[in-house]
XYZ file of C-alpha atoms in Angstrom:
580
model
C 30.080 -7.280 -2.082
C 29.902 -10.581 -4.250
C 28.945 -9.430 -7.691
C 27.881 -13.012 -8.424
C 25.737 -13.225 -5.262
C 24.130 -9.420 -5.939
C 22.972 -10.466 -9.382
C 21.536 -13.932 -8.445
C 19.582 -12.067 -5.401
C 18.194 -9.450 -7.496
C 17.792 -11.837 -10.651
C 15.712 -14.494 -8.016
C 13.471 -11.112 -7.186
C 13.030 -9.652 -10.260
C 11.727 -13.096 -11.728
C 9.136 -13.302 -8.575
C 8.552 -9.586 -9.241
C 7.898 -9.923 -13.070
C 6.216 -13.393 -13.008
C 2.675 -11.925 -11.669
C 2.777 -9.033 -14.437
C 2.532 -11.295 -17.540
C 0.026 -8.998 -18.576
C 1.550 -5.389 -18.505
C 4.674 -6.984 -20.266
C 2.502 -8.583 -23.052
C 0.872 -4.989 -23.293
C 4.189 -3.657 -23.952
C 5.578 -5.895 -26.291
C 2.295 -5.608 -28.701
C 2.851 -1.578 -28.774
C 6.951 -2.381 -29.231
C 5.761 -4.124 -32.426
C 4.782 -1.087 -33.784
C 7.862 0.457 -33.107
C 9.727 -2.530 -34.957
C 7.580 -1.889 -37.819
C 8.726 1.608 -37.907
C 12.597 0.658 -37.882
C 11.832 -1.971 -40.546
C 10.022 1.063 -43.092
C 12.691 3.863 -42.043
C 15.636 2.042 -43.638
C 13.493 -0.245 -46.145
C 11.807 2.318 -47.662
C 14.674 4.545 -48.239
C 16.289 2.100 -50.101
C 13.488 1.332 -52.221
C 13.132 4.831 -52.998
C 16.812 5.003 -54.132
C 16.896 1.692 -56.258
C 13.332 1.777 -57.417
C 12.535 5.081 -57.529
C 15.041 8.290 -57.692
C 17.909 6.372 -59.524
C 15.493 4.917 -61.740
C 14.137 7.940 -62.545
C 10.855 7.289 -60.966
C 10.475 10.228 -58.907
C 6.889 9.408 -57.956
C 8.113 6.143 -56.632
C 10.668 7.394 -54.667
C 8.372 10.063 -53.048
C 5.985 7.440 -52.454
C 8.357 5.149 -50.693
C 9.147 8.321 -48.541
C 5.721 8.813 -47.849
C 5.760 4.891 -46.695
C 9.049 6.133 -44.029
C 7.152 8.694 -43.093
C 3.713 6.793 -42.224
C 6.128 4.506 -40.292
C 7.410 7.608 -38.180
C 3.759 7.696 -37.178
C 3.604 4.401 -36.174
C 6.375 4.387 -33.894
C 5.016 8.046 -32.241
C 1.621 5.897 -31.705
C 3.871 2.774 -30.304
C 5.358 5.481 -27.444
C 2.284 6.863 -26.458
C 1.127 3.254 -25.787
C 4.023 2.190 -24.026
C 4.099 5.153 -21.452
C 0.452 3.934 -20.683
C 1.777 0.632 -19.545
C 5.093 1.255 -18.057
C 3.250 2.806 -14.736
C 1.549 -0.945 -14.549
C 5.321 -2.000 -14.173
C 7.368 0.936 -12.161
C 5.076 1.774 -9.197
C 4.305 -1.793 -8.264
C 8.240 -2.039 -7.861
C 8.221 0.900 -6.004
C 5.363 0.333 -3.395
C 6.957 -2.893 -2.866
C 10.465 -1.130 -2.110
C 8.764 0.954 0.407
C 7.126 -1.703 2.454
C 10.429 -3.982 2.404
C 11.789 -0.592 3.313
C 9.570 -0.016 6.445
C 10.048 -3.886 7.321
C 13.782 -3.616 7.501
C 13.582 -0.448 9.411
C 10.929 -2.049 11.735
C 13.216 -4.913 12.129
C 16.386 -2.876 12.766
C 14.879 -0.601 15.484
C 13.175 -3.770 17.500
C 16.748 -5.347 17.066
C 18.493 -1.866 18.498
C 16.080 0.824 19.652
C 19.009 2.957 20.288
C 19.512 3.061 16.382
C 15.890 3.400 15.659
C 16.788 6.529 13.810
C 19.362 5.245 11.283
C 19.923 7.435 8.530
C 20.464 4.796 6.513
C 16.666 3.203 6.783
C 15.853 6.803 5.941
C 18.030 6.727 2.896
C 16.548 3.207 1.929
C 12.598 4.747 2.041
C 13.304 7.813 0.467
C 16.367 8.329 -1.827
C 17.412 4.906 -2.647
C 13.852 3.549 -3.292
C 13.198 6.836 -5.673
C 16.512 6.286 -7.265
C 15.030 2.384 -7.975
C 11.833 3.142 -9.349
C 13.471 6.290 -11.989
C 16.367 4.014 -12.959
C 13.922 0.718 -13.646
C 11.781 3.062 -15.442
C 14.234 4.455 -17.958
C 16.293 1.250 -18.195
C 12.303 -0.534 -19.243
C 12.045 2.008 -21.620
C 15.169 1.984 -23.288
C 15.681 -2.075 -23.431
C 12.591 -2.248 -24.929
C 13.299 0.361 -27.723
C 16.571 -1.384 -28.565
C 14.997 -5.046 -28.105
C 12.215 -4.041 -30.789
C 14.511 -1.785 -32.811
C 17.312 -4.047 -33.096
C 14.830 -6.396 -34.177
C 13.345 -4.146 -37.295
C 16.893 -3.014 -38.135
C 18.046 -6.574 -38.386
C 15.340 -7.929 -40.307
C 15.517 -4.876 -42.583
C 19.202 -5.328 -43.451
C 18.488 -9.240 -43.810
C 15.760 -8.203 -46.440
C 18.179 -5.927 -48.231
C 21.275 -8.203 -48.152
C 22.246 -10.818 -45.864
C 25.802 -9.902 -46.779
C 25.332 -6.602 -45.204
C 25.281 -8.559 -41.685
C 28.599 -9.789 -41.880
C 30.091 -6.466 -41.764
C 27.929 -4.834 -38.973
C 27.637 -7.705 -36.894
C 31.383 -8.220 -35.745
C 31.768 -4.519 -34.585
C 28.284 -4.530 -32.882
C 29.152 -7.951 -30.879
C 32.818 -6.771 -30.234
C 31.216 -3.585 -28.253
C 28.426 -4.901 -26.435
C 30.799 -8.036 -25.271
C 33.739 -4.981 -24.069
C 30.572 -3.068 -22.230
C 29.302 -6.159 -20.672
C 32.590 -6.891 -18.983
C 32.827 -3.443 -16.958
C 29.132 -4.082 -15.710
C 30.169 -6.332 -12.552
C 32.947 -4.612 -11.540
C 31.453 -1.322 -11.855
C 28.316 -2.500 -9.826
C 30.670 -3.739 -7.001
C 32.372 0.132 -6.948
C 29.251 1.495 -6.561
C 27.610 -0.516 -4.113
C 30.907 -0.043 -2.096
C 30.028 3.873 -3.032
C 26.501 3.804 -1.459
C 27.957 1.839 1.666
C 30.353 4.677 2.223
C 27.881 7.265 1.614
C 24.992 6.153 4.126
C 28.359 5.522 6.772
C 29.558 9.156 5.947
C 25.671 10.473 6.884
C 25.230 8.512 9.577
C 28.958 9.484 11.281
C 28.137 13.133 10.016
C 25.155 12.733 11.948
C 26.273 11.826 15.230
C 29.165 14.188 15.577
C 26.903 17.237 14.336
C 24.690 16.277 17.551
C 27.551 15.910 20.118
C 29.593 19.295 17.822
C 29.307 21.776 21.040
C 30.858 18.931 23.205
C 33.213 17.544 21.088
C 34.749 21.449 20.805
C 33.944 22.168 24.560
C 36.279 18.833 25.183
C 38.813 19.849 22.429
C 38.306 16.403 20.727
C 37.873 17.670 17.494
C 40.413 15.973 15.911
C 39.767 12.466 17.219
C 36.089 13.088 16.455
C 36.733 14.238 12.850
C 39.686 11.510 12.050
C 36.761 8.701 11.231
C 34.813 11.367 8.756
C 38.006 11.934 7.345
C 38.448 8.463 6.857
C 35.217 8.266 5.057
C 35.838 11.223 2.517
C 38.954 9.658 1.690
C 37.452 6.202 0.663
C 34.678 8.036 -1.176
C 37.381 9.908 -3.208
C 38.845 6.440 -3.962
C 35.927 5.047 -5.231
C 35.189 8.026 -7.271
C 38.942 7.364 -9.159
C 37.734 3.896 -9.357
C 34.165 4.418 -10.939
C 35.893 7.051 -13.439
C 38.655 4.320 -14.833
C 35.773 2.093 -15.312
C 33.725 4.482 -16.959
C 36.839 5.453 -19.132
C 36.492 1.758 -20.496
C 32.911 1.535 -20.696
C 33.122 5.034 -23.004
C 35.922 2.929 -25.153
C 33.357 0.058 -25.533
C 30.293 2.294 -26.656
C 32.606 4.325 -29.227
C 33.642 0.648 -30.574
C 29.865 -0.374 -30.541
C 28.664 2.495 -31.999
C 31.066 4.027 -34.260
C 32.971 0.832 -35.550
C 29.841 -0.460 -37.428
C 29.178 2.750 -39.560
C 33.524 2.816 -40.551
C 33.132 -0.788 -41.626
C 30.013 -0.264 -43.688
C 31.524 3.094 -45.309
C 35.003 0.931 -45.936
C 33.409 -1.820 -47.319
C 30.840 -0.372 -49.600
C 33.180 -0.840 -52.812
C 33.413 -4.502 -51.927
C 29.742 -4.666 -51.540
C 28.630 -3.347 -54.927
C 31.106 -5.082 -56.375
C 29.380 -7.924 -55.035
C 26.377 -6.537 -56.781
C 24.582 -5.039 -53.560
C 22.860 -1.915 -55.044
C 23.374 1.577 -53.624
C 19.963 2.064 -52.286
C 20.759 -1.557 -50.102
C 23.974 0.588 -48.826
C 22.169 3.781 -48.120
C 19.507 2.135 -46.159
C 21.733 0.230 -44.228
C 23.531 3.301 -43.897
C 20.204 4.258 -42.174
C 19.524 1.620 -40.065
C 22.668 1.804 -38.088
C 22.706 6.032 -38.177
C 18.882 6.772 -37.152
C 17.939 3.317 -35.137
C 20.392 0.568 -34.485
C 23.176 2.752 -33.247
C 21.198 5.400 -31.386
C 19.302 2.517 -29.401
C 22.376 0.571 -28.691
C 24.116 3.726 -27.353
C 21.136 4.603 -25.239
C 20.695 1.078 -24.023
C 24.407 0.742 -22.692
C 24.451 4.092 -21.304
C 21.328 2.915 -19.217
C 22.456 -0.409 -18.606
C 25.914 1.134 -17.365
C 24.172 3.966 -15.090
C 20.863 3.648 -14.253
C 21.383 -0.344 -14.660
C 24.530 -0.867 -12.638
C 22.836 2.014 -10.401
C 19.264 -0.537 -9.914
C 21.460 -3.781 -9.518
C 23.217 -2.016 -6.329
C 19.994 -0.549 -4.991
C 17.814 -3.411 -5.675
C 20.866 -5.545 -3.796
C 20.567 -3.236 -0.659
C 16.861 -4.302 -0.724
C 17.335 -7.848 -0.904
C 19.972 -8.576 1.095
C 18.633 -8.883 5.216
C 19.578 -5.760 7.076
C 20.831 -7.913 10.314
C 23.840 -5.760 10.821
C 22.003 -3.874 13.406
C 20.723 -7.338 15.087
C 23.972 -8.483 15.169
C 25.552 -5.624 16.800
C 23.352 -6.262 19.832
C 24.478 -9.645 21.039
C 22.108 -11.285 23.916
C 24.025 -11.690 27.327
C 24.919 -15.042 28.213
C 23.145 -17.092 30.786
C 25.009 -17.210 33.884
C 26.325 -20.570 34.798
C 24.347 -23.120 36.286
C 20.916 -20.985 35.185
C 18.678 -22.229 32.727
C 15.429 -22.256 32.310
C 13.627 -25.315 33.959
C 10.942 -27.193 32.223
C 7.226 -25.600 32.202
C 9.121 -22.193 32.596
C 7.923 -19.537 30.023
C 10.167 -16.393 31.290
C 13.154 -16.043 33.644
C 15.274 -13.394 34.871
C 18.372 -13.651 37.231
C 19.826 -10.849 38.619
C 18.532 -8.549 36.174
C 19.744 -4.629 36.000
C 18.494 -2.047 33.669
C 19.155 1.990 33.624
C 18.589 4.177 30.885
C 22.234 5.424 31.027
C 25.413 5.036 32.415
C 24.828 7.265 35.395
C 21.140 6.908 35.685
C 19.644 5.195 38.515
C 18.523 1.900 37.806
C 14.538 1.283 36.816
C 15.012 -2.628 37.553
C 17.679 -3.635 39.984
C 18.368 -7.188 40.613
C 15.524 -8.740 39.414
C 14.647 -12.397 39.662
C 11.733 -13.505 38.329
C 10.146 -16.792 37.152
C 7.011 -17.192 34.991
C 5.604 -20.509 34.573
C 4.065 -22.021 31.190
C 0.424 -21.201 31.290
C 0.499 -18.908 33.940
C -1.038 -15.511 34.146
C 1.048 -12.787 35.483
C -0.330 -8.932 36.251
C 2.347 -7.014 36.793
C 1.554 -3.304 38.739
C 3.036 -0.230 40.050
C 3.241 3.732 40.240
C 3.655 5.278 36.660
C 7.338 5.390 35.427
C 8.276 2.378 37.817
C 9.699 0.185 35.106
C 6.468 -1.825 34.389
C 6.847 -0.734 30.384
C 10.715 -1.499 30.879
C 9.995 -4.883 32.077
C 7.782 -5.835 29.058
C 10.552 -4.460 26.755
C 13.238 -6.638 28.224
C 11.199 -9.595 27.776
C 10.362 -8.717 24.684
C 13.886 -8.433 23.915
C 13.758 -4.678 22.581
C 16.153 -3.783 25.250
C 19.240 -5.563 26.586
C 19.814 -5.646 30.408
C 22.406 -4.060 31.777
C 23.122 -6.945 33.720
C 22.104 -10.261 34.721
C 20.026 -12.648 31.760
C 16.296 -12.767 30.556
C 15.380 -15.878 28.823
C 12.355 -16.693 26.975
C 11.011 -20.564 26.710
C 14.974 -21.304 27.593
C 16.694 -19.033 24.943
C 17.940 -15.385 25.425
C 15.204 -12.813 25.051
C 17.320 -11.078 22.601
C 17.934 -14.185 20.514
C 17.101 -13.682 16.633
C 14.521 -15.579 15.752
C 14.798 -15.014 12.082
C 12.659 -13.114 9.059
C 8.447 -12.938 9.896
C 6.658 -12.458 13.224
C 8.652 -13.755 16.501
C 6.852 -17.014 17.179
C 8.099 -17.027 20.889
C 6.711 -13.966 22.030
C 3.677 -11.316 20.964
C 3.871 -8.012 22.667
C 1.280 -5.404 22.208
C 1.962 -1.921 23.774
C -0.417 0.708 24.903
C -0.653 2.424 21.214
C -2.503 -0.271 19.166
C -0.720 -1.398 15.938
C -3.342 -1.267 13.237
C -2.588 -0.379 9.382
C -4.334 0.110 6.130
C -5.553 -3.085 4.453
C -8.172 -5.932 4.774
C -9.836 -6.651 8.321
C -8.263 -10.007 7.933
C -4.708 -8.911 7.212
C -4.827 -7.008 10.549
C -6.257 -9.729 12.506
C -3.722 -12.525 10.767
C -0.533 -10.339 10.705
C 1.151 -11.742 13.309
C 1.018 -15.691 12.248
C 3.419 -16.887 10.173
C 1.250 -18.900 7.643
C -2.496 -18.624 6.145
C -5.300 -18.867 8.808
C -9.011 -20.275 7.710
C -11.852 -18.139 8.021
C -13.347 -20.223 10.680
C -10.220 -19.458 13.207
C -10.835 -15.726 12.483
C -14.632 -16.058 13.607
C -13.899 -18.149 16.657
C -11.191 -15.570 17.556
C -13.138 -12.557 16.988
C -16.509 -14.341 18.866
C -13.734 -15.181 21.991
C -12.515 -11.581 22.191
C -16.165 -9.603 20.970
C -14.811 -7.862 18.491
C -17.288 -9.756 15.945
C -19.635 -6.749 16.142
C -16.701 -4.179 15.232
C -15.632 -6.714 11.897
C -19.187 -6.701 10.953
C -19.708 -2.656 11.159
C -16.003 -2.645 8.990
C -17.621 -4.807 6.266
C -16.822 -8.403 7.458
C -12.950 -9.673 7.082
C -12.330 -8.555 3.474
C -13.714 -4.595 4.777
C -11.195 -2.362 4.574
C -9.414 -0.731 7.480
C -8.484 2.857 7.673
C -6.747 3.612 10.956
C -7.820 7.403 11.476
C -11.387 6.136 11.565
C -10.718 3.903 14.355
C -11.174 5.087 18.031
C -7.961 4.231 20.219
C -10.433 1.337 21.971
C -11.722 -0.462 18.542
C -7.864 -0.250 17.594
C -6.705 -2.217 20.698
C -9.799 -4.665 20.115
C -8.287 -5.705 16.856
C -5.004 -5.807 17.999
C -5.992 -7.825 21.349
C -7.587 -10.466 18.285
C -4.515 -10.480 16.573
C -2.841 -11.516 19.323
C -5.021 -14.322 19.862
C -4.892 -15.680 16.537
C -0.891 -15.579 16.711
C 0.658 -18.909 17.488
C 3.150 -17.353 20.083
C 2.796 -19.287 23.728
C 3.714 -15.946 25.143
C 1.617 -12.693 25.069
C 2.936 -9.576 26.785
C 0.325 -6.714 27.326
C 1.430 -3.214 28.315
C -1.594 -1.612 29.081
C -2.847 -2.991 25.810
C -6.581 -2.624 27.420
C -6.310 1.044 28.581
C -8.933 2.402 26.082
C -11.647 -0.668 26.883
C -14.936 -0.266 29.294
C -14.294 -2.657 32.166
C -16.673 -5.564 30.351
C -14.865 -5.739 26.968
C -11.465 -5.439 29.054
C -12.539 -8.129 31.159
C -13.681 -10.788 28.465
C -10.499 -9.884 26.572
C -8.193 -10.543 29.381
C -10.351 -13.852 29.956
C -10.306 -15.179 26.518
C -6.187 -14.490 26.430
C -5.764 -16.551 29.351
C -7.851 -19.124 28.420
C -5.925 -19.566 25.275
C -3.104 -22.023 25.098
C 0.125 -20.128 26.740
C 1.112 -17.731 29.372
C -0.149 -13.944 30.274
C 2.060 -11.325 30.962
C -0.625 -8.285 31.677
C 0.492 -4.537 32.786
C -2.649 -4.077 34.918
C -4.227 -0.439 35.599
C -7.197 -1.671 36.965
C -7.881 -4.034 40.544
C -10.128 -5.969 38.268
C -6.773 -6.772 35.786
C -4.507 -7.585 38.960
C -7.890 -9.745 40.595
C -7.781 -11.867 37.964
C -4.393 -13.129 37.031
C -2.769 -16.195 38.998
C -0.239 -14.225 40.598
C 0.876 -10.366 40.564
C 4.359 -8.872 40.342
C 4.539 -5.311 42.288
C 7.125 -2.865 41.444
C 7.962 -0.337 43.960
C 11.431 1.015 43.039
C 13.366 -0.500 45.449
C 12.097 -3.975 45.588
C 9.446 -6.071 43.720
C 7.301 -8.375 45.748
C 5.450 -11.172 43.996
C 2.401 -13.108 45.063
C -1.287 -13.733 44.974
C -3.984 -10.341 44.713
C -5.138 -12.085 48.004
C -1.971 -12.423 50.241
C -0.292 -9.090 48.627
C -1.814 -6.440 50.607
C -0.343 -7.827 53.545
C 3.184 -8.450 52.501
C 3.516 -4.783 50.333
C 2.415 -1.331 51.529
C 2.600 -0.103 47.681
C -0.078 -2.926 46.862
C -2.189 -2.345 49.672
C -2.339 1.651 48.678
C -3.085 0.578 45.030
C -5.772 -1.365 45.767
C -7.124 1.087 48.146
C -6.684 3.733 45.481
C -8.349 1.679 42.651
C -11.567 0.708 44.857
C -12.144 4.460 45.539
C -11.911 4.959 41.874
C -14.135 2.240 41.139
């Protein structure tokens, strides 16, 4: 991991996060000014109590100044109460944003490599690392804010007592702080490597546990356990490195936290000889011991632990999780095979089976779907219709042959955001908690005008549903929608999608005949190509061509000609007509 790269990524995301939260930051700053006042009064009142009160024989004056210091403590307590009230306005939005990003990354990794959909790293980012970031950020905000405003009050107080006091105090503070800052990036690199090793060990141990019986039965314990042992050794090595950097950080803390006091005490005779009062020296010692050095120690401890941990965790969220996608490479096209002009989908010799010894679900399939064509796919349950759509959608890699969409490999990486080449709608429609507008436009890479959305709802016949939900800004609760209503919203979102290829995998199965017909006709009239896994004869009859999958061979033709060419299609038509 590049420390500079991580810092730049996290800094960029951090500025973007804080940019819209100036109100919360102002609220924290205003409450924290009371803490500066508390700190200033703490040392200044002690100095005045000695010089103007007790050492001058005026006990009442001394007690009065001590009462002022006590009032400053009440100000500090009031400030802390207000700070905790505003802290949630910063912390909770961060956690919510990380959860959303983690879910998007997990979905992206699962789409790129369905075999790793249960990736342990994704679970760790969603749970442990999200909470780690939340807690680290909250602690860091508290101590950083406290140090800044405590240091402001203490340094102003030292300058008010006598500016020469800063000459003794500041060099030691700056020296220790510089040494501490020098350890941050190396520690962040080590912690990042340790977190990677922890995820790798978790994933490897899970894989080994799942096949433990077979490993023992085959006598493969040594070879299977070797990678785990290497990961454990790597964690041990990283722990040692982290301990060494921690020791250096502790030394820097000692310099910054103890040397200023030593310098002040050793320089007291010199200060008194220059006319600095005993009360001013006592006040300066109060600033150091009770305010400045405890705040600095808390800051260094938090930055060294929570800060570097937060940097590492946020960097993992900011870095595109593309390793899974990169591990699944799309097959190269065979020589001489390419998409011709006007070809939306092309399959050549495609073979696929769910396992090395399983019977192929699709075997040697050749298929070309023209741009703008409406194709229906039919066949018995379990014959491979959904597998075919998953291959075209790039969710599954073919065991053999090539699958190309718009002339490019189906599994080609299209970058973040919606796939602009195709949109797949499964039987279980994806609807999420949010507004109606968000549910209808989430497949679009840019903003969509209200007029476009209204035209789409009118074309699909979903405008009545949108009105019942409270309009485009109405709230969507997926649990309160029927399966048919969820499908209606998802179909409207697909209509608005700019993708030229729509894949409907029984995405209308919960709609009535009339609503299904209106939706399919609207989607077919939309510019682009439509591939529908049909579950009713009416869907097949509306298509330009029908692909029949029967387990041994695939037959493609029009609805009118297929009964004579495919016994299976003839039987399906008879069955569908009987049901009708």
